[in-house]
Amino acid sequence: MNLFSYDSMLSRFLYLVGDIVTLHFLWLICSLPIVTMGASTTALYYSCMKRIRTNEGYPTRNFFKSFKENFRQSTLIWIGMLIIGFIMICDLRIGMQVSGMMGKFMIVSCSVLIIPFVLVSLYIFPVQAKFENRIRDNLKNALLMSLQNFHLSLLLVLIIGTFVCLTLFFRPFIGLMIVCGIGLLAYLTSGIFVFIFRKYIPGELDDDAERSGINREFQ
């Protein structure tokens, strides 16, 4: 096989790298207003999961399709999470400054609430990208899925934590983060979400395999 033919391993790897870099910068640009970060994160996961499932190489088209379709719900979810996160941080800071039982109670209650908040934060935008439901239903499903697949939730935390630690303490990694970091992180975690979501969508694996075969025929 020709090393530079479309189906060669090198060509497929280069196409994948190009898609990851493209999605990374699309996410950065569309997240600049901050308030749109939820919609851009949803679009990022939609594009990455589509790429993994069917090998479909249309990152820009998929990104803006999802960005437009999920803009309202994803933005509301993002704003709500920012508000809740801000309140929890403020409560923790106040609890640390208040002496006695009241301070301890505030710290313990906030610490307990942080766990479901983090779990929902991990899953909500991939769930929003995958399932067409009301916000309330997607939030509930995000929490349930995170608990039902808790070992994979820990793996997601480990992957994200590794990226954060490498960025903070390993300078050469900063260059990678600038070029494609968010896209790479989303692509790695999207593989886990694809595996999880297939448990709740019978027949998707066969459909994806068939579509991938059709795509390769026409390409």
PDB file of C-alpha atoms in Angstrom, residues 62-202:
ATOM      1  CA  ASN A  62     -20.239  18.929  12.599  1.00  0.00           C
ATOM      2  CA  PHE A  63     -18.995  21.505  15.112  1.00  0.00           C
ATOM      3  CA  PHE A  64     -21.157  24.363  13.850  1.00  0.00           C
ATOM      4  CA  LYS A  65     -24.156  22.074  13.333  1.00  0.00           C
ATOM      5  CA  SER A  66     -24.111  21.086  16.995  1.00  0.00           C
ATOM      6  CA  PHE A  67     -23.189  24.608  18.144  1.00  0.00           C
ATOM      7  CA  LYS A  68     -26.300  26.004  16.491  1.00  0.00           C
ATOM      8  CA  GLU A  69     -28.683  23.223  17.530  1.00  0.00           C
ATOM      9  CA  ASN A  70     -27.585  23.102  21.183  1.00  0.00           C
ATOM     10  CA  PHE A  71     -26.760  26.761  21.741  1.00  0.00           C
ATOM     11  CA  ARG A  72     -29.742  27.677  23.927  1.00  0.00           C
ATOM     12  CA  GLN A  73     -29.762  24.637  26.216  1.00  0.00           C
ATOM     13  CA  SER A  74     -25.979  24.389  26.508  1.00  0.00           C
ATOM     14  CA  THR A  75     -25.670  28.083  27.335  1.00  0.00           C
ATOM     15  CA  LEU A  76     -28.336  27.855  30.040  1.00  0.00           C
ATOM     16  CA  ILE A  77     -26.621  24.789  31.520  1.00  0.00           C
ATOM     17  CA  TRP A  78     -23.219  26.521  31.446  1.00  0.00           C
ATOM     18  CA  ILE A  79     -24.512  29.685  33.132  1.00  0.00           C
ATOM     19  CA  GLY A  80     -26.309  27.610  35.774  1.00  0.00           C
ATOM     20  CA  MET A  81     -23.157  25.612  36.507  1.00  0.00           C
ATOM     21  CA  LEU A  82     -21.084  28.788  36.796  1.00  0.00           C
ATOM     22  CA  ILE A  83     -23.542  30.233  39.306  1.00  0.00           C
ATOM     23  CA  ILE A  84     -23.704  27.020  41.359  1.00  0.00           C
ATOM     24  CA  GLY A  85     -19.926  26.625  41.289  1.00  0.00           C
ATOM     25  CA  PHE A  86     -19.436  30.231  42.392  1.00  0.00           C
ATOM     26  CA  ILE A  87     -21.887  29.792  45.277  1.00  0.00           C
ATOM     27  CA  MET A  88     -20.173  26.602  46.419  1.00  0.00           C
ATOM     28  CA  ILE A  89     -16.728  28.219  46.354  1.00  0.00           C
ATOM     29  CA  CYS A  90     -18.037  31.203  48.329  1.00  0.00           C
ATOM     30  CA  ASP A  91     -19.648  28.902  50.898  1.00  0.00           C
ATOM     31  CA  LEU A  92     -16.410  26.968  51.308  1.00  0.00           C
ATOM     32  CA  ARG A  93     -14.420  30.155  51.810  1.00  0.00           C
ATOM     33  CA  ILE A  94     -16.936  31.437  54.355  1.00  0.00           C
ATOM     34  CA  GLY A  95     -16.984  28.071  56.134  1.00  0.00           C
ATOM     35  CA  MET A  96     -13.204  28.164  56.487  1.00  0.00           C
ATOM     36  CA  GLN A  97     -13.405  31.587  58.094  1.00  0.00           C
ATOM     37  CA  VAL A  98     -16.317  30.825  60.436  1.00  0.00           C
ATOM     38  CA  SER A  99     -15.332  29.096  63.669  1.00  0.00           C
ATOM     39  CA  GLY A 100     -17.347  26.486  65.534  1.00  0.00           C
ATOM     40  CA  MET A 101     -19.960  24.015  64.367  1.00  0.00           C
ATOM     41  CA  MET A 102     -21.471  26.371  61.777  1.00  0.00           C
ATOM     42  CA  GLY A 103     -18.188  26.604  59.874  1.00  0.00           C
ATOM     43  CA  LYS A 104     -17.666  22.840  59.972  1.00  0.00           C
ATOM     44  CA  PHE A 105     -21.239  22.241  58.809  1.00  0.00           C
ATOM     45  CA  MET A 106     -20.781  24.574  55.825  1.00  0.00           C
ATOM     46  CA  ILE A 107     -17.516  22.879  54.828  1.00  0.00           C
ATOM     47  CA  VAL A 108     -18.936  19.345  55.119  1.00  0.00           C
ATOM     48  CA  SER A 109     -22.167  20.172  53.259  1.00  0.00           C
ATOM     49  CA  CYS A 110     -20.285  21.863  50.424  1.00  0.00           C
ATOM     50  CA  SER A 111     -17.774  19.022  50.227  1.00  0.00           C
ATOM     51  CA  VAL A 112     -20.601  16.501  49.899  1.00  0.00           C
ATOM     52  CA  LEU A 113     -22.276  18.532  47.133  1.00  0.00           C
ATOM     53  CA  ILE A 114     -19.020  18.939  45.209  1.00  0.00           C
ATOM     54  CA  ILE A 115     -18.968  15.231  44.255  1.00  0.00           C
ATOM     55  CA  PRO A 116     -22.280  15.161  42.308  1.00  0.00           C
ATOM     56  CA  PHE A 117     -21.460  18.605  40.891  1.00  0.00           C
ATOM     57  CA  VAL A 118     -18.150  17.341  39.471  1.00  0.00           C
ATOM     58  CA  LEU A 119     -19.768  14.160  38.127  1.00  0.00           C
ATOM     59  CA  VAL A 120     -22.513  16.101  36.359  1.00  0.00           C
ATOM     60  CA  SER A 121     -19.925  18.567  35.021  1.00  0.00           C
ATOM     61  CA  LEU A 122     -17.986  15.678  33.457  1.00  0.00           C
ATOM     62  CA  TYR A 123     -20.983  14.209  31.659  1.00  0.00           C
ATOM     63  CA  ILE A 124     -23.463  16.988  30.956  1.00  0.00           C
ATOM     64  CA  PHE A 125     -22.035  18.400  27.724  1.00  0.00           C
ATOM     65  CA  PRO A 126     -21.348  15.000  26.100  1.00  0.00           C
ATOM     66  CA  VAL A 127     -24.880  13.976  27.143  1.00  0.00           C
ATOM     67  CA  GLN A 128     -26.255  17.215  25.722  1.00  0.00           C
ATOM     68  CA  ALA A 129     -24.380  16.539  22.469  1.00  0.00           C
ATOM     69  CA  LYS A 130     -25.745  12.994  22.249  1.00  0.00           C
ATOM     70  CA  PHE A 131     -29.338  13.074  23.499  1.00  0.00           C
ATOM     71  CA  GLU A 132     -32.215  15.385  22.586  1.00  0.00           C
ATOM     72  CA  ASN A 133     -33.963  15.951  25.911  1.00  0.00           C
ATOM     73  CA  ARG A 134     -35.032  18.725  28.210  1.00  0.00           C
ATOM     74  CA  ILE A 135     -32.303  20.265  30.347  1.00  0.00           C
ATOM     75  CA  ARG A 136     -33.715  18.657  33.478  1.00  0.00           C
ATOM     76  CA  ASP A 137     -33.678  15.194  31.883  1.00  0.00           C
ATOM     77  CA  ASN A 138     -30.115  15.566  30.574  1.00  0.00           C
ATOM     78  CA  LEU A 139     -28.884  16.706  33.983  1.00  0.00           C
ATOM     79  CA  LYS A 140     -30.565  13.714  35.625  1.00  0.00           C
ATOM     80  CA  ASN A 141     -29.176  11.327  33.004  1.00  0.00           C
ATOM     81  CA  ALA A 142     -25.690  12.808  33.361  1.00  0.00           C
ATOM     82  CA  LEU A 143     -25.712  12.106  37.098  1.00  0.00           C
ATOM     83  CA  LEU A 144     -27.157   8.598  36.725  1.00  0.00           C
ATOM     84  CA  MET A 145     -24.693   7.637  33.994  1.00  0.00           C
ATOM     85  CA  SER A 146     -21.769   8.967  35.999  1.00  0.00           C
ATOM     86  CA  LEU A 147     -22.792   6.839  38.991  1.00  0.00           C
ATOM     87  CA  GLN A 148     -23.624   3.719  36.975  1.00  0.00           C
ATOM     88  CA  ASN A 149     -20.227   3.942  35.269  1.00  0.00           C
ATOM     89  CA  PHE A 150     -18.322   5.212  38.279  1.00  0.00           C
ATOM     90  CA  HIS A 151     -15.077   3.401  37.399  1.00  0.00           C
ATOM     91  CA  LEU A 152     -15.067   5.162  34.031  1.00  0.00           C
ATOM     92  CA  SER A 153     -15.910   8.446  35.738  1.00  0.00           C
ATOM     93  CA  LEU A 154     -12.760   8.010  37.819  1.00  0.00           C
ATOM     94  CA  LEU A 155     -10.818   7.347  34.616  1.00  0.00           C
ATOM     95  CA  LEU A 156     -12.178  10.595  33.152  1.00  0.00           C
ATOM     96  CA  VAL A 157     -11.075  12.470  36.271  1.00  0.00           C
ATOM     97  CA  LEU A 158      -7.640  10.851  36.004  1.00  0.00           C
ATOM     98  CA  ILE A 159      -7.227  11.863  32.349  1.00  0.00           C
ATOM     99  CA  ILE A 160      -8.354  15.454  32.932  1.00  0.00           C
ATOM    100  CA  GLY A 161      -6.259  15.696  36.104  1.00  0.00           C
ATOM    101  CA  THR A 162      -3.200  14.427  34.227  1.00  0.00           C
ATOM    102  CA  PHE A 163      -3.636  17.112  31.567  1.00  0.00           C
ATOM    103  CA  VAL A 164      -3.994  19.801  34.238  1.00  0.00           C
ATOM    104  CA  CYS A 165      -0.950  18.623  36.204  1.00  0.00           C
ATOM    105  CA  LEU A 166       1.231  18.329  33.100  1.00  0.00           C
ATOM    106  CA  THR A 167       0.195  21.817  32.007  1.00  0.00           C
ATOM    107  CA  LEU A 168       1.035  23.278  35.413  1.00  0.00           C
ATOM    108  CA  PHE A 169       4.243  21.411  36.186  1.00  0.00           C
ATOM    109  CA  PHE A 170       5.750  20.240  32.865  1.00  0.00           C
ATOM    110  CA  ARG A 171       6.604  23.200  30.666  1.00  0.00           C
ATOM    111  CA  PRO A 172       7.081  21.333  27.351  1.00  0.00           C
ATOM    112  CA  PHE A 173       3.456  20.156  27.650  1.00  0.00           C
ATOM    113  CA  ILE A 174       2.254  23.776  27.476  1.00  0.00           C
ATOM    114  CA  GLY A 175       3.213  23.869  23.790  1.00  0.00           C
ATOM    115  CA  LEU A 176       1.024  20.860  23.083  1.00  0.00           C
ATOM    116  CA  MET A 177      -1.865  22.465  24.974  1.00  0.00           C
ATOM    117  CA  ILE A 178      -1.550  25.638  22.901  1.00  0.00           C
ATOM    118  CA  VAL A 179      -1.558  23.744  19.597  1.00  0.00           C
ATOM    119  CA  CYS A 180      -4.194  21.079  20.234  1.00  0.00           C
ATOM    120  CA  GLY A 181      -4.644  20.488  23.969  1.00  0.00           C
ATOM    121  CA  ILE A 182      -8.417  20.911  24.308  1.00  0.00           C
ATOM    122  CA  GLY A 183      -9.076  19.021  21.096  1.00  0.00           C
ATOM    123  CA  LEU A 184      -6.836  16.148  22.193  1.00  0.00           C
ATOM    124  CA  LEU A 185      -8.395  15.981  25.661  1.00  0.00           C
ATOM    125  CA  ALA A 186     -11.900  15.951  24.189  1.00  0.00           C
ATOM    126  CA  TYR A 187     -10.961  13.264  21.678  1.00  0.00           C
ATOM    127  CA  LEU A 188      -9.450  10.996  24.352  1.00  0.00           C
ATOM    128  CA  THR A 189     -12.423  11.347  26.688  1.00  0.00           C
ATOM    129  CA  SER A 190     -14.925  11.070  23.819  1.00  0.00           C
ATOM    130  CA  GLY A 191     -13.820   7.475  23.285  1.00  0.00           C
ATOM    131  CA  ILE A 192     -14.949   6.707  26.831  1.00  0.00           C
ATOM    132  CA  PHE A 193     -18.275   8.482  26.339  1.00  0.00           C
ATOM    133  CA  VAL A 194     -18.931   6.614  23.089  1.00  0.00           C
ATOM    134  CA  PHE A 195     -18.396   3.339  24.971  1.00  0.00           C
ATOM    135  CA  ILE A 196     -20.709   4.454  27.797  1.00  0.00           C
ATOM    136  CA  PHE A 197     -23.504   5.772  25.584  1.00  0.00           C
ATOM    137  CA  ARG A 198     -23.630   2.585  23.514  1.00  0.00           C
ATOM    138  CA  LYS A 199     -24.883   0.794  26.629  1.00  0.00           C
ATOM    139  CA  TYR A 200     -28.019   2.946  26.446  1.00  0.00           C
ATOM    140  CA  ILE A 201     -28.484   2.835  22.653  1.00  0.00           C
ATOM    141  CA  PRO A 202     -28.896  -0.764  21.457  1.00  0.00           C
TER     142      PRO A 202
END
